[in-house]
Short mmCIF file of C-alpha atoms and ligand atoms in Angstrom, two decimals:
data_model
loop_
_atom_site.label_atom_id
_atom_site.label_comp_id
_atom_site.label_asym_id
_atom_site.label_seq_id
_atom_site.Cartn_x
_atom_site.Cartn_y
_atom_site.Cartn_z
CA UNK Z 1 108.03 83.39 -83.61
CA UNK Z 2 104.88 84.61 -81.59
CA UNK Z 3 101.92 81.21 -82.04
CA UNK Z 4 99.01 82.24 -84.43
CA UNK Z 5 95.73 81.89 -82.54
CA UNK Z 6 92.62 81.26 -84.22
CA UNK Z 7 90.06 81.48 -81.84
CA UNK Z 8 86.78 79.31 -83.30
CA UNK Z 9 84.42 80.43 -80.79
CA UNK Z 10 83.40 83.23 -79.11
CA UNK Z 11 79.76 85.20 -78.59
CA UNK Z 12 78.37 88.29 -78.96
CA UNK Z 13 75.34 87.96 -76.75
CA UNK Z 14 74.90 90.52 -73.92
CA UNK Z 15 76.04 88.44 -71.29
CA UNK Z 16 77.27 89.60 -67.76
CA UNK Z 17 79.88 91.77 -69.12
CA UNK Z 18 79.08 92.81 -71.98
CA UNK Z 19 75.66 93.97 -70.60
CA UNK Z 20 74.15 97.78 -71.98
CA UNK Z 21 76.88 98.06 -74.44
CA UNK Z 22 75.25 98.07 -78.24
CA UNK Z 23 76.17 95.62 -80.50
CA UNK Z 24 79.17 97.92 -82.30
CA UNK Z 25 80.12 98.43 -78.62
CA UNK Z 26 80.90 94.39 -78.14
CA UNK Z 27 82.12 94.34 -81.35
CA UNK Z 28 84.69 96.51 -80.46
CA UNK Z 29 85.04 94.82 -76.59
CA UNK Z 30 85.95 91.55 -79.13
CA UNK Z 31 88.79 93.31 -81.16
CA UNK Z 32 89.95 94.83 -78.11
CA UNK Z 33 90.33 91.36 -76.10
CA UNK Z 34 91.52 89.76 -79.28
CA UNK Z 35 94.48 92.10 -80.28
CA UNK Z 36 95.38 92.24 -76.17
CA UNK Z 37 96.33 88.58 -76.16
CA UNK Z 38 97.42 88.51 -79.25
CA UNK Z 39 94.47 86.29 -80.78
CA UNK Z 40 94.55 86.38 -85.36
CA UNK Z 41 91.01 85.77 -85.96
CA UNK Z 42 87.74 84.64 -84.27
CA UNK Z 43 84.72 82.99 -84.90
CA UNK Z 44 81.77 84.57 -82.75
CA UNK Z 45 78.72 82.26 -83.36
CA UNK Z 46 75.44 83.39 -83.45
CA UNK Z 47 72.80 82.15 -81.04
CA UNK Z 48 69.95 79.76 -81.15
CA UNK Z 49 67.02 82.93 -80.47
CA UNK Z 50 67.39 86.22 -81.63
CA UNK Z 51 66.03 88.73 -78.62
CA UNK Z 52 67.23 92.30 -77.41
CA UNK Z 53 70.22 90.59 -75.86
CA UNK Z 54 70.93 88.08 -78.48
CA UNK Z 55 71.87 89.47 -82.26
CA UNK Z 56 70.46 88.25 -85.72
CA UNK Z 57 72.91 86.33 -87.98
CA UNK Z 58 72.56 89.31 -90.49
CA UNK Z 59 73.15 92.45 -87.93
CA UNK Z 60 76.35 89.94 -86.95
CA UNK Z 61 77.43 90.05 -90.23
CA UNK Z 62 76.57 93.78 -90.99
CA UNK Z 63 78.65 94.99 -87.84
CA UNK Z 64 81.64 92.94 -88.58
CA UNK Z 65 81.75 94.29 -92.55
CA UNK Z 66 85.19 96.40 -91.32
CA UNK Z 67 86.88 93.41 -89.60
CA UNK Z 68 88.92 91.16 -91.50
CA UNK Z 69 89.63 88.94 -89.24
CA UNK Z 70 86.03 88.19 -88.01
CA UNK Z 71 84.44 85.89 -89.38
CA UNK Z 72 80.38 84.18 -88.33
CA UNK Z 73 78.89 81.08 -88.00
CA UNK Z 74 74.97 81.21 -87.59
CA UNK Z 75 73.02 79.84 -85.45
CA UNK Z 76 69.93 77.81 -86.59
CA UNK Z 77 67.20 75.77 -83.69
CA UNK Z 78 64.19 74.13 -84.98
CA UNK Z 79 62.02 76.19 -82.48
CA UNK Z 80 63.09 80.15 -83.71
CA UNK Z 81 64.76 79.18 -87.63
CA UNK Z 82 62.54 78.33 -90.32
CA UNK Z 83 62.98 77.72 -94.08
CA UNK Z 84 63.49 81.40 -94.48
CA UNK Z 85 66.28 80.84 -92.51
CA UNK Z 86 67.78 78.38 -94.16
CA UNK Z 87 67.62 80.26 -97.39
CA UNK Z 88 68.93 83.28 -96.09
CA UNK Z 89 71.83 81.21 -94.56
CA UNK Z 90 71.83 79.62 -98.32
CA UNK Z 91 72.88 83.37 -99.63
CA UNK Z 92 75.43 83.35 -97.10
CA UNK Z 93 77.31 80.37 -97.69
CA UNK Z 94 76.94 80.76 -101.74
CA UNK Z 95 78.44 84.52 -100.89
CA UNK Z 96 80.97 82.99 -98.51
CA UNK Z 97 79.60 85.42 -95.45
CA UNK Z 98 79.44 82.91 -92.72
CA UNK Z 99 81.84 80.25 -92.33
CA UNK Z 100 79.13 77.35 -91.16
CA UNK Z 101 76.18 76.92 -88.91
CA UNK Z 102 75.95 75.69 -85.48
CA UNK Z 103 72.92 73.83 -83.31
CA UNK Z 104 72.02 73.33 -80.16
CA UNK Z 105 70.28 70.30 -79.22
CA UNK Z 106 70.23 71.00 -75.41
CA UNK Z 107 68.76 74.00 -75.11
CA UNK Z 108 65.79 73.60 -77.21
CA UNK Z 109 65.50 69.38 -76.57
CA UNK Z 110 66.18 67.35 -79.12
CA UNK Z 111 68.60 65.27 -80.15
CA UNK Z 112 71.24 65.80 -82.91
CA UNK Z 113 70.43 63.33 -85.27
CA UNK Z 114 66.60 64.53 -85.35
CA UNK Z 115 65.06 64.14 -88.75
CA UNK Z 116 63.94 68.13 -87.95
CA UNK Z 117 67.73 68.93 -88.37
CA UNK Z 118 68.34 67.04 -91.41
CA UNK Z 119 68.33 70.40 -93.78
CA UNK Z 120 70.92 72.15 -91.81
CA UNK Z 121 72.64 68.95 -92.23
CA UNK Z 122 72.22 69.39 -96.07
CA UNK Z 123 73.16 72.99 -96.33
CA UNK Z 124 76.61 72.06 -94.96
CA UNK Z 125 77.70 68.85 -96.90
CA UNK Z 126 76.34 71.53 -100.01
CA UNK Z 127 78.64 74.35 -99.36
CA UNK Z 128 81.11 71.54 -97.87
CA UNK Z 129 81.11 73.94 -94.49
CA UNK Z 130 81.58 72.49 -90.14
CA UNK Z 131 78.28 72.21 -88.61
CA UNK Z 132 79.17 72.67 -84.91
CA UNK Z 133 77.04 71.09 -82.32
CA UNK Z 134 76.42 72.17 -78.58
CA UNK Z 135 77.04 69.50 -76.11
CA UNK Z 136 77.41 68.94 -72.87
CA UNK Z 137 76.02 71.75 -70.14
CA UNK Z 138 74.34 73.51 -70.76
CA UNK Z 139 74.57 77.60 -69.77
CA UNK Z 140 71.08 77.78 -68.51
CA UNK Z 141 69.24 75.10 -66.23
CA UNK Z 142 66.16 74.79 -69.03
CA UNK Z 143 68.28 72.88 -71.13
CA UNK Z 144 68.10 69.06 -71.21
CA UNK Z 145 71.53 67.54 -71.13
CA UNK Z 146 70.67 64.18 -72.50
CA UNK Z 147 69.95 66.12 -75.60
CA UNK Z 148 73.48 67.40 -75.06
CA UNK Z 149 75.48 64.42 -74.52
CA UNK Z 150 78.47 63.74 -76.95
CA UNK Z 151 77.54 60.59 -77.79
CA UNK Z 152 74.46 61.32 -80.00
CA UNK Z 153 76.62 63.17 -82.56
CA UNK Z 154 77.76 59.74 -83.59
CA UNK Z 155 74.33 58.65 -85.36
CA UNK Z 156 74.71 61.98 -86.88
CA UNK Z 157 78.53 61.46 -88.24
CA UNK Z 158 77.89 57.84 -89.36
CA UNK Z 159 74.73 58.73 -91.03
CA UNK Z 160 76.39 61.75 -92.79
CA UNK Z 161 79.64 60.62 -93.14
CA UNK Z 162 80.76 63.67 -95.99
CA UNK Z 163 79.58 65.63 -92.76
CA UNK Z 164 82.00 67.76 -90.85
CA UNK Z 165 81.06 68.21 -87.30
CA UNK Z 166 82.62 69.78 -84.42
CA UNK Z 167 81.42 69.23 -81.11
CA UNK Z 168 81.52 72.11 -79.16
CA UNK Z 169 83.23 71.84 -75.51
CA UNK Z 170 84.53 68.42 -75.99
CA UNK Z 171 81.24 67.41 -74.66
CA UNK Z 172 82.01 68.03 -71.32
CA UNK Z 173 81.46 66.55 -68.69
CA UNK Z 174 81.29 63.14 -70.55
CA UNK Z 175 85.04 63.61 -72.33
CA UNK Z 176 85.44 59.80 -72.30
CA UNK Z 177 82.32 59.56 -74.74
CA UNK Z 178 83.33 62.57 -76.90
CA UNK Z 179 87.22 60.81 -77.15
CA UNK Z 180 85.10 57.47 -78.71
CA UNK Z 181 82.49 59.34 -81.30
CA UNK Z 182 85.97 61.38 -82.11
CA UNK Z 183 88.47 58.21 -82.45
CA UNK Z 184 85.56 56.67 -84.05
CA UNK Z 185 84.52 58.82 -87.26
CA UNK Z 186 86.95 60.57 -89.30
CA UNK Z 187 84.60 63.06 -89.65
CA UNK Z 188 84.26 64.50 -86.30
CA UNK Z 189 86.43 67.32 -84.90
CA UNK Z 190 86.09 69.14 -81.60
CA UNK Z 191 87.04 72.44 -79.63
CA UNK Z 192 88.01 73.11 -76.48
CA UNK Z 193 85.88 76.10 -75.98
CA UNK Z 194 83.62 76.91 -72.33
CA UNK Z 195 85.39 74.57 -70.42
CA UNK Z 196 85.00 77.75 -67.58
CA UNK Z 197 83.21 80.14 -66.57
CA UNK Z 198 85.83 83.17 -66.21
CA UNK Z 199 88.81 81.97 -65.27
CA UNK Z 200 90.42 78.50 -64.37
CA UNK Z 201 91.54 77.83 -60.86
CA UNK Z 202 95.05 76.03 -60.86
CA UNK Z 203 93.29 72.75 -59.31
CA UNK Z 204 90.22 72.72 -62.69
CA UNK Z 205 93.19 73.67 -65.02
CA UNK Z 206 95.35 70.99 -64.37
CA UNK Z 207 92.66 68.94 -64.00
CA UNK Z 208 91.72 69.51 -67.66
CA UNK Z 209 94.80 68.84 -68.74
CA UNK Z 210 95.16 65.61 -68.19
CA UNK Z 211 91.96 65.00 -69.63
CA UNK Z 212 93.28 66.47 -72.87
CA UNK Z 213 96.40 64.22 -72.28
CA UNK Z 214 93.90 61.80 -72.41
CA UNK Z 215 92.43 62.41 -75.28
CA UNK Z 216 95.28 62.47 -77.18
CA UNK Z 217 96.27 59.27 -75.48
CA UNK Z 218 93.69 57.93 -77.08
CA UNK Z 219 92.42 59.08 -80.35
CA UNK Z 220 95.88 59.80 -81.54
CA UNK Z 221 97.15 63.17 -83.79
CA UNK Z 222 95.13 66.16 -82.95
CA UNK Z 223 93.77 66.96 -86.70
CA UNK Z 224 90.56 67.39 -84.96
CA UNK Z 225 90.95 69.43 -82.01
CA UNK Z 226 90.41 73.35 -82.37
CA UNK Z 227 91.47 76.61 -79.64
CA UNK Z 228 88.39 77.89 -78.99
CA UNK Z 229 87.15 80.23 -75.84
CA UNK Z 230 83.63 81.19 -75.46
CA UNK Z 231 84.37 84.40 -74.84
CA UNK Z 232 82.80 86.83 -73.16
CA UNK Z 233 81.74 83.61 -71.23
CA UNK Z 234 85.31 82.18 -70.68
CA UNK Z 235 88.79 83.95 -70.11
CA UNK Z 236 90.71 84.80 -73.22
CA UNK Z 237 93.64 85.20 -70.81
CA UNK Z 238 92.84 82.62 -69.22
CA UNK Z 239 92.22 80.11 -71.55
CA UNK Z 240 95.43 81.17 -73.69
CA UNK Z 241 97.34 80.60 -70.52
CA UNK Z 242 95.43 77.05 -69.89
CA UNK Z 243 96.86 76.12 -73.50
CA UNK Z 244 100.31 76.78 -72.86
CA UNK Z 245 100.17 74.65 -69.92
CA UNK Z 246 99.03 71.90 -72.88
CA UNK Z 247 101.68 69.10 -73.27
CA UNK Z 248 102.49 69.58 -77.28
CA UNK Z 249 104.92 69.79 -80.01
CA UNK Z 250 105.18 72.86 -81.80
CA UNK Z 251 103.25 70.94 -84.36
CA UNK Z 252 100.46 69.98 -82.82
CA UNK Z 253 100.35 73.14 -80.60
CA UNK Z 254 100.22 74.97 -84.29
CA UNK Z 255 97.12 72.16 -85.18
CA UNK Z 256 95.23 73.36 -82.45
CA UNK Z 257 95.43 76.77 -82.14
CA UNK Z 258 95.07 77.83 -85.73
CA UNK Z 259 96.02 74.98 -88.67
CA UNK Z 260 92.72 72.60 -87.87
CA UNK Z 261 90.65 76.16 -88.06
CA UNK Z 262 91.96 77.07 -91.13
CA UNK Z 263 91.30 73.84 -93.14
CA UNK Z 264 88.06 73.50 -91.93
CA UNK Z 265 86.24 76.89 -91.43
CA UNK Z 266 88.91 77.63 -95.20
CA UNK Z 267 90.15 81.08 -93.40
ZN1 ZN W 301 79.23 79.06 -77.10
#
């Protein structure tokens, strides 16, 4: 039997590899890449800002209408969104159009526990959808990583016990801190996306396989770990190859590759 795969973290911004393509063409590139890699479902996350390269959540929703296997999580930022966005997202949540929300603290220089994010947190709790939080290294040097450190997520988790949180990118490179926040808080999960630009080298792949083994040793059974890539920043093919090297039994593999995402995002 082939493995079911849900990639819970992809983007559709016009990054290098998708430059000069229309949104529809980029969606097609995603769909084709999923098919080529036997990826059953994917979740597109909209950006913290909207511009030529970065489509709005409503534009993304309109262009995935005919793709049952492509879902959407809406990005929210304090600087580029407002209460109107919150009301828009509330409608999408009511109608099941979006599966969660995401914030990008390191990119906009607020801690994830900043009271300005509380309305996003409350919305997630109200509709019982996960809040994804970018953690770790930022794709741009303008990011400030102290805001993106995974240890900050602990405050959010403790103060909002009914909120389900997904730490994106395992806090890379602060794996140990991410591990503790997950071990300690039953409402915190993590995705393994975005750990590489492009393809893994053999050396780096081995290093990360070891890091994830440490994770499982410390935090136990992986009900909290989700497969994701950060495509097109990371290669889907290389990521699947990396995932195949993780030391997991069939049950654990199913949890990480799709069951945890299915449960959390209600797919
Ligand atoms: Zn991402």
